[in-house]
Amino acid sequence: MSATRRSRRSVPHRSTAPPPRSMAPRPAAASARRRMPRGAPAPARRGRGFPGAMAASPGALRRAGNEEFRRGQYGPAAALYTRALQQLEASGDAAAEERSVLLANRAACHLKDGACSLCVADCSSALELVPFGIKPLLRRAAAYEALERYALAYVDYKTALQVDCSVQAAHDGVNRMTKALLEKDGVNWRQKLPPIPTVPVSAQTRWSVPSPGASGANTPPATAPRGKPDQTAAGMERARTLKEEGNELVKKGNHKRAVEKYTESLKLNQECATYTNRALCYLTLKQYKEAAQDCTEALKLDPKNVKALYRRAQAFKELKDYKSSIADIKSLLKTEPKNTAALRLLQELNRA
């Protein structure tokens, strides 16, 4: 065998074909995703309300959380507030006020989602950092009330009134808790109350005088309805609860008591459905002028509301204002041309 032939045999064969797919190198990002353990948090998603980088400042995270809260995305808002809190943990007392605000904001998310125990925990932590904050007090009171811990709710409402005696939600809360505790514990209910803390003058001054530029940047904003609603999360949640209590009373035929519940709810949040519900009660109680007025208020909020138009037409019919009643029915039929109840009422009005 020649030297040339031996050298050719000693050189290994090199294939020019691409390596098998399983052996091809993976991109670094894809490899990292596959190695991520199950249950690990996903990377922050980009888009409205979510900062693109994990290193966003606490202030930016808070503002993003406020935006999610405005959109009704309470879970994502709470997650953003949590990320901001985690960044501030190392700051200690220097960031106490900002941490208190974030905890109160997250508590509002929990209250909206019905997680009342979590709301209580966050509000308590916020009050430990900055005592006598009006928003944590009101939110914790609303959570205690929902949990039927009326004595603790009473204490928080009374404390809030020491901080700011003009808060109508706190006045209404004290009245509700007084009735509930009287029913539960009898005439000696005050003897069973926990001590109500005394609010120092410095705290009253702190919360009653707004700081320049503090027009809601530190708190999740609520939708601003018309009139004079309580725009706190606690007030909105309480309004919803009162409306539902009114609905249950209507089902039981107790329309007079239902009117009281709807009236309390409207003091906190002027909602179209609450007006039309109270109007139904007024119709049943033959208080036709009040029914017509409630429907008019509802139509200011929603000009094409079918229930408001129909119930006002009913009220006008009973008041013998047939022209106005027919006008309402015709407006309703523009929205729902096949509404059988409206067509039937129109026939009755044409015969009147």
Short mmCIF file of C-alpha atoms in Angstrom, two decimals:
data_model
loop_
_atom_site.label_atom_id
_atom_site.label_comp_id
_atom_site.label_asym_id
_atom_site.label_seq_id
_atom_site.Cartn_x
_atom_site.Cartn_y
_atom_site.Cartn_z
CA MET A 1 0.00 0.00 0.00
CA SER A 2 1.38 3.42 -1.01
CA ALA A 3 1.90 6.39 1.35
CA THR A 4 -0.70 8.38 -0.53
CA ARG A 5 -3.36 5.71 0.01
CA ARG A 6 -2.50 5.41 3.73
CA SER A 7 -2.83 9.17 4.25
CA ARG A 8 -6.25 9.19 2.58
CA ARG A 9 -7.48 6.45 4.89
CA SER A 10 -6.23 8.25 8.01
CA VAL A 11 -8.26 11.44 7.28
CA PRO A 12 -11.75 11.03 8.82
CA HIS A 13 -14.76 11.71 6.67
CA ARG A 14 -16.48 15.07 7.37
CA SER A 15 -20.12 15.32 6.39
CA THR A 16 -21.37 18.59 4.94
CA ALA A 17 -25.00 17.82 5.97
CA PRO A 18 -26.51 20.03 8.74
CA PRO A 19 -26.58 18.56 12.24
CA PRO A 20 -29.78 16.85 13.38
CA ARG A 21 -32.45 19.25 14.63
CA SER A 22 -32.11 18.01 18.23
CA MET A 23 -28.38 18.90 18.16
CA ALA A 24 -28.82 22.40 16.64
CA PRO A 25 -27.90 25.19 19.06
CA ARG A 26 -30.90 26.98 20.60
CA PRO A 27 -31.19 30.74 20.83
CA ALA A 28 -30.32 31.97 24.30
CA ALA A 29 -33.81 33.38 24.99
CA ALA A 30 -35.56 30.19 23.91
CA SER A 31 -33.18 28.12 26.03
CA ALA A 32 -33.83 30.29 29.04
CA ARG A 33 -37.58 29.94 28.56
CA ARG A 34 -37.37 26.17 28.41
CA ARG A 35 -35.22 26.00 31.52
CA MET A 36 -37.62 28.20 33.49
CA PRO A 37 -39.09 26.10 36.33
CA ARG A 38 -42.79 25.49 36.43
CA GLY A 39 -44.67 28.14 38.40
CA ALA A 40 -41.97 30.79 37.97
CA PRO A 41 -43.31 34.29 37.26
CA ALA A 42 -43.52 35.22 33.62
CA PRO A 43 -41.46 38.15 32.33
CA ALA A 44 -43.17 41.53 32.55
CA ARG A 45 -45.33 42.05 29.49
CA ARG A 46 -45.14 45.20 27.52
CA GLY A 47 -48.19 47.27 26.78
CA ARG A 48 -50.45 49.79 28.38
CA GLY A 49 -50.19 49.72 32.16
CA PHE A 50 -47.12 47.50 32.28
CA PRO A 51 -43.63 49.04 32.22
CA GLY A 52 -41.41 47.31 29.73
CA ALA A 53 -38.48 46.83 32.08
CA MET A 54 -38.39 45.02 35.39
CA ALA A 55 -36.27 47.87 36.76
CA ALA A 56 -39.08 50.48 36.48
CA SER A 57 -39.12 52.91 39.39
CA PRO A 58 -41.66 52.50 42.23
CA GLY A 59 -43.35 55.70 41.10
CA ALA A 60 -43.73 54.42 37.55
CA LEU A 61 -45.10 51.12 38.82
CA ARG A 62 -47.58 52.94 41.03
CA ARG A 63 -48.81 55.04 38.12
CA ALA A 64 -49.13 51.94 35.95
CA GLY A 65 -51.11 50.29 38.75
CA ASN A 66 -53.41 53.32 38.93
CA GLU A 67 -54.04 53.02 35.19
CA GLU A 68 -54.93 49.33 35.52
CA PHE A 69 -57.25 50.21 38.42
CA ARG A 70 -59.02 52.81 36.23
CA ARG A 71 -59.61 50.10 33.65
CA GLY A 72 -61.10 47.78 36.27
CA GLN A 73 -58.10 45.40 36.11
CA TYR A 74 -57.73 44.99 39.87
CA GLY A 75 -55.53 41.87 39.80
CA PRO A 76 -52.88 43.36 37.49
CA ALA A 77 -53.05 46.63 39.45
CA ALA A 78 -52.36 44.77 42.71
CA ALA A 79 -49.42 42.97 41.08
CA LEU A 80 -47.87 46.30 40.02
CA TYR A 81 -48.30 47.76 43.50
CA THR A 82 -46.64 44.62 44.90
CA ARG A 83 -43.62 45.07 42.60
CA ALA A 84 -43.28 48.67 43.74
CA LEU A 85 -43.44 47.59 47.38
CA GLN A 86 -40.75 44.99 46.83
CA GLN A 87 -38.42 47.66 45.45
CA LEU A 88 -39.06 49.88 48.46
CA GLU A 89 -38.49 47.20 51.10
CA ALA A 90 -34.79 47.99 51.32
CA SER A 91 -35.48 51.68 51.89
CA GLY A 92 -36.89 51.24 55.40
CA ASP A 93 -38.51 54.19 57.18
CA ALA A 94 -37.31 56.65 54.54
CA ALA A 95 -40.00 55.31 52.18
CA ALA A 96 -42.68 54.77 54.84
CA GLU A 97 -45.20 57.18 53.36
CA GLU A 98 -44.89 55.85 49.82
CA ARG A 99 -45.17 52.27 51.06
CA SER A 100 -48.29 53.23 53.02
CA VAL A 101 -49.87 54.68 49.88
CA LEU A 102 -49.06 51.55 47.86
CA LEU A 103 -50.50 49.30 50.56
CA ALA A 104 -53.69 51.36 50.67
CA ASN A 105 -53.92 51.19 46.87
CA ARG A 106 -53.48 47.43 46.90
CA ALA A 107 -56.10 47.20 49.64
CA ALA A 108 -58.53 48.99 47.31
CA CYS A 109 -57.90 46.26 44.71
CA HIS A 110 -58.58 43.54 47.28
CA LEU A 111 -61.78 45.27 48.35
CA LYS A 112 -62.97 45.48 44.75
CA ASP A 113 -62.24 41.76 44.29
CA GLY A 114 -64.03 40.84 47.53
CA ALA A 115 -60.83 39.70 49.28
CA CYS A 116 -61.78 41.49 52.49
CA SER A 117 -59.27 39.75 54.76
CA LEU A 118 -56.40 40.77 52.47
CA CYS A 119 -57.79 44.30 52.41
CA VAL A 120 -57.76 44.41 56.22
CA ALA A 121 -54.16 43.17 56.32
CA ASP A 122 -52.92 45.77 53.82
CA CYS A 123 -54.79 48.62 55.50
CA SER A 124 -53.40 47.63 58.89
CA SER A 125 -49.87 47.60 57.47
CA ALA A 126 -50.46 51.01 55.86
CA LEU A 127 -51.67 52.45 59.17
CA GLU A 128 -48.63 51.07 61.00
CA LEU A 129 -46.41 53.00 58.60
CA VAL A 130 -48.46 56.22 58.61
CA PRO A 131 -51.07 56.29 61.40
CA PHE A 132 -54.58 57.69 60.88
CA GLY A 133 -54.58 57.67 57.08
CA ILE A 134 -58.17 58.40 56.08
CA LYS A 135 -58.28 56.04 53.08
CA PRO A 136 -56.88 52.96 54.85
CA LEU A 137 -59.27 53.60 57.73
CA LEU A 138 -62.31 53.78 55.46
CA ARG A 139 -61.27 50.77 53.38
CA ARG A 140 -60.57 48.66 56.43
CA ALA A 141 -63.91 49.72 57.92
CA ALA A 142 -65.72 48.66 54.73
CA ALA A 143 -63.88 45.33 54.75
CA TYR A 144 -64.74 44.73 58.42
CA GLU A 145 -68.36 45.57 57.65
CA ALA A 146 -68.44 43.07 54.79
CA LEU A 147 -66.95 40.47 57.15
CA GLU A 148 -69.70 41.33 59.70
CA ARG A 149 -67.12 42.46 62.25
CA TYR A 150 -69.28 45.43 63.10
CA ALA A 151 -67.54 46.57 66.28
CA LEU A 152 -64.19 46.92 64.51
CA ALA A 153 -65.87 48.68 61.58
CA TYR A 154 -67.52 51.10 64.02
CA VAL A 155 -64.16 51.94 65.59
CA ASP A 156 -62.57 52.65 62.21
CA TYR A 157 -65.48 54.81 61.05
CA LYS A 158 -65.37 56.80 64.32
CA THR A 159 -61.61 57.21 64.02
CA ALA A 160 -61.98 58.45 60.44
CA LEU A 161 -64.44 61.10 61.65
CA GLN A 162 -61.88 62.33 64.15
CA VAL A 163 -59.46 62.79 61.27
CA ASP A 164 -62.00 64.49 58.99
CA CYS A 165 -65.52 65.10 60.28
CA SER A 166 -66.79 66.00 56.79
CA VAL A 167 -66.50 62.45 55.37
CA GLN A 168 -70.11 61.44 54.70
CA ALA A 169 -69.19 57.78 54.16
CA ALA A 170 -67.89 57.62 57.73
CA HIS A 171 -71.07 59.23 59.12
CA ASP A 172 -73.22 56.75 57.21
CA GLY A 173 -70.99 53.88 58.35
CA VAL A 174 -71.35 54.87 62.01
CA ASN A 175 -75.13 54.94 61.62
CA ARG A 176 -75.22 51.52 59.98
CA MET A 177 -72.92 49.98 62.56
CA THR A 178 -74.92 51.49 65.42
CA LYS A 179 -78.08 49.79 64.12
CA ALA A 180 -76.29 46.49 63.50
CA LEU A 181 -74.64 46.44 66.94
CA LEU A 182 -77.88 47.39 68.67
CA GLU A 183 -79.62 44.46 66.99
CA LYS A 184 -76.75 42.12 67.76
CA ASP A 185 -75.75 43.07 71.32
CA GLY A 186 -78.73 45.02 72.68
CA VAL A 187 -78.76 48.34 74.49
CA ASN A 188 -75.39 47.70 76.13
CA TRP A 189 -73.55 47.30 72.85
CA ARG A 190 -71.18 50.19 73.58
CA GLN A 191 -69.72 48.33 76.52
CA LYS A 192 -68.42 45.62 74.20
CA LEU A 193 -66.59 47.97 71.85
CA PRO A 194 -62.80 47.96 71.54
CA PRO A 195 -61.20 51.26 72.60
CA ILE A 196 -61.45 54.04 70.03
CA PRO A 197 -58.04 55.70 69.56
CA THR A 198 -57.66 59.42 70.09
CA VAL A 199 -56.42 61.13 66.96
CA PRO A 200 -53.79 63.81 67.70
CA VAL A 201 -54.25 67.29 66.30
CA SER A 202 -51.15 66.86 64.14
CA ALA A 203 -52.77 63.94 62.32
CA GLN A 204 -56.00 65.89 61.81
CA THR A 205 -54.03 68.73 60.25
CA ARG A 206 -52.03 66.32 58.11
CA TRP A 207 -55.04 64.74 56.46
CA SER A 208 -57.46 67.67 56.39
CA VAL A 209 -55.11 70.06 54.53
CA PRO A 210 -54.30 68.74 51.03
CA SER A 211 -50.73 69.04 49.87
CA PRO A 212 -50.06 70.93 46.61
CA GLY A 213 -50.33 68.77 43.54
CA ALA A 214 -51.78 65.81 45.45
CA SER A 215 -54.86 65.50 43.30
CA GLY A 216 -55.16 61.74 43.44
CA ALA A 217 -51.74 60.75 42.09
CA ASN A 218 -51.17 58.44 45.04
CA THR A 219 -54.44 56.57 44.96
CA PRO A 220 -56.35 54.42 42.51
CA PRO A 221 -58.94 56.71 40.93
CA ALA A 222 -62.58 55.73 40.91
CA THR A 223 -65.03 56.50 38.13
CA ALA A 224 -66.50 59.91 38.85
CA PRO A 225 -70.28 59.68 38.72
CA ARG A 226 -72.50 62.71 38.78
CA GLY A 227 -73.63 64.47 41.92
CA LYS A 228 -71.76 64.05 45.17
CA PRO A 229 -70.70 60.40 45.43
CA ASP A 230 -68.11 58.97 47.78
CA GLN A 231 -65.34 58.27 45.27
CA THR A 232 -63.32 56.02 47.54
CA ALA A 233 -63.22 52.31 46.85
CA ALA A 234 -64.84 51.74 50.24
CA GLY A 235 -67.76 53.99 49.32
CA MET A 236 -68.27 52.35 45.94
CA GLU A 237 -68.18 48.88 47.44
CA ARG A 238 -70.63 49.85 50.17
CA ALA A 239 -72.99 51.36 47.56
CA ARG A 240 -72.98 48.09 45.65
CA THR A 241 -73.72 46.11 48.82
CA LEU A 242 -76.63 48.38 49.73
CA LYS A 243 -78.10 48.05 46.24
CA GLU A 244 -77.93 44.26 46.46
CA GLU A 245 -79.61 44.36 49.87
CA GLY A 246 -82.35 46.48 48.31
CA ASN A 247 -82.75 43.94 45.50
CA GLU A 248 -83.22 41.14 48.04
CA LEU A 249 -85.87 43.15 49.87
CA VAL A 250 -87.73 43.70 46.58
CA LYS A 251 -87.78 39.94 46.02
CA LYS A 252 -89.35 39.56 49.46
CA GLY A 253 -91.95 42.22 48.69
CA ASN A 254 -90.60 44.71 51.22
CA HIS A 255 -90.53 47.71 48.88
CA LYS A 256 -90.57 50.37 51.58
CA ARG A 257 -87.42 49.02 53.21
CA ALA A 258 -85.85 48.53 49.79
CA VAL A 259 -86.36 52.25 49.08
CA GLU A 260 -84.30 53.02 52.21
CA LYS A 261 -81.45 50.78 51.01
CA TYR A 262 -81.45 52.29 47.51
CA THR A 263 -81.47 55.78 49.00
CA GLU A 264 -78.41 55.00 51.13
CA SER A 265 -76.68 53.52 48.09
CA LEU A 266 -77.38 56.61 45.98
CA LYS A 267 -75.73 58.83 48.58
CA LEU A 268 -72.50 56.96 47.87
CA ASN A 269 -72.83 56.35 44.14
CA GLN A 270 -75.45 57.75 41.78
CA GLU A 271 -75.96 54.76 39.52
CA CYS A 272 -78.60 54.42 36.82
CA ALA A 273 -79.74 50.93 37.91
CA THR A 274 -80.23 52.04 41.50
CA TYR A 275 -82.50 54.88 40.35
CA THR A 276 -84.61 52.57 38.19
CA ASN A 277 -84.82 50.02 41.00
CA ARG A 278 -86.05 52.64 43.43
CA ALA A 279 -88.49 53.88 40.79
CA LEU A 280 -89.97 50.37 40.61
CA CYS A 281 -90.50 50.45 44.37
CA TYR A 282 -92.16 53.86 44.15
CA LEU A 283 -94.51 52.56 41.46
CA THR A 284 -95.49 49.64 43.68
CA LEU A 285 -96.04 52.05 46.60
CA LYS A 286 -98.09 54.33 44.28
CA GLN A 287 -95.68 57.22 44.74
CA TYR A 288 -95.81 58.13 41.07
CA LYS A 289 -94.17 61.56 41.20
CA GLU A 290 -91.15 60.10 42.99
CA ALA A 291 -91.00 57.25 40.46
CA ALA A 292 -91.02 59.69 37.55
CA GLN A 293 -88.30 61.79 39.17
CA ASP A 294 -86.03 58.76 39.71
CA CYS A 295 -86.47 57.73 36.09
CA THR A 296 -85.58 61.25 34.98
CA GLU A 297 -82.37 61.07 37.05
CA ALA A 298 -81.56 57.69 35.51
CA LEU A 299 -82.08 59.08 32.00
CA LYS A 300 -79.64 61.88 32.72
CA LEU A 301 -77.04 59.15 33.21
CA ASP A 302 -78.24 56.91 30.36
CA PRO A 303 -80.62 58.68 27.93
CA LYS A 304 -81.69 55.45 26.21
CA ASN A 305 -82.22 53.30 29.30
CA VAL A 306 -85.21 51.09 28.53
CA LYS A 307 -86.29 50.48 32.13
CA ALA A 308 -86.19 54.19 32.94
CA LEU A 309 -88.28 55.08 29.88
CA TYR A 310 -90.83 52.33 30.54
CA ARG A 311 -91.22 53.04 34.24
CA ARG A 312 -91.48 56.79 33.71
CA ALA A 313 -94.17 56.10 31.08
CA GLN A 314 -96.02 54.02 33.68
CA ALA A 315 -95.72 56.82 36.23
CA PHE A 316 -96.90 59.46 33.75
CA LYS A 317 -99.87 57.25 32.85
CA GLU A 318 -100.94 57.04 36.49
CA LEU A 319 -100.49 60.80 36.79
CA LYS A 320 -102.73 61.13 33.69
CA ASP A 321 -99.96 62.82 31.72
CA TYR A 322 -100.70 60.70 28.67
CA LYS A 323 -98.78 62.86 26.20
CA SER A 324 -95.50 62.47 28.14
CA SER A 325 -96.17 58.78 28.66
CA ILE A 326 -96.67 58.18 24.92
CA ALA A 327 -93.49 60.15 24.16
CA ASP A 328 -91.47 57.92 26.48
CA ILE A 329 -92.90 54.73 24.97
CA LYS A 330 -92.10 55.93 21.46
CA SER A 331 -88.54 56.73 22.51
CA LEU A 332 -88.24 53.24 23.99
CA LEU A 333 -89.57 51.59 20.83
CA LYS A 334 -86.87 53.29 18.78
CA THR A 335 -84.37 51.24 20.75
CA GLU A 336 -86.45 48.06 21.11
CA PRO A 337 -89.18 48.03 18.42
CA LYS A 338 -90.49 44.60 19.51
CA ASN A 339 -90.70 45.26 23.24
CA THR A 340 -94.07 43.62 23.99
CA ALA A 341 -94.66 45.38 27.33
CA ALA A 342 -94.08 48.78 25.71
CA LEU A 343 -96.36 47.95 22.76
CA ARG A 344 -99.08 46.83 25.15
CA LEU A 345 -98.78 50.02 27.21
CA LEU A 346 -98.91 52.13 24.04
CA GLN A 347 -102.19 50.45 23.07
CA GLU A 348 -103.62 51.25 26.50
CA LEU A 349 -102.50 54.86 26.20
CA ASN A 350 -104.06 55.25 22.75
CA ARG A 351 -107.38 54.05 24.19
CA ALA A 352 -107.15 56.40 27.18
#
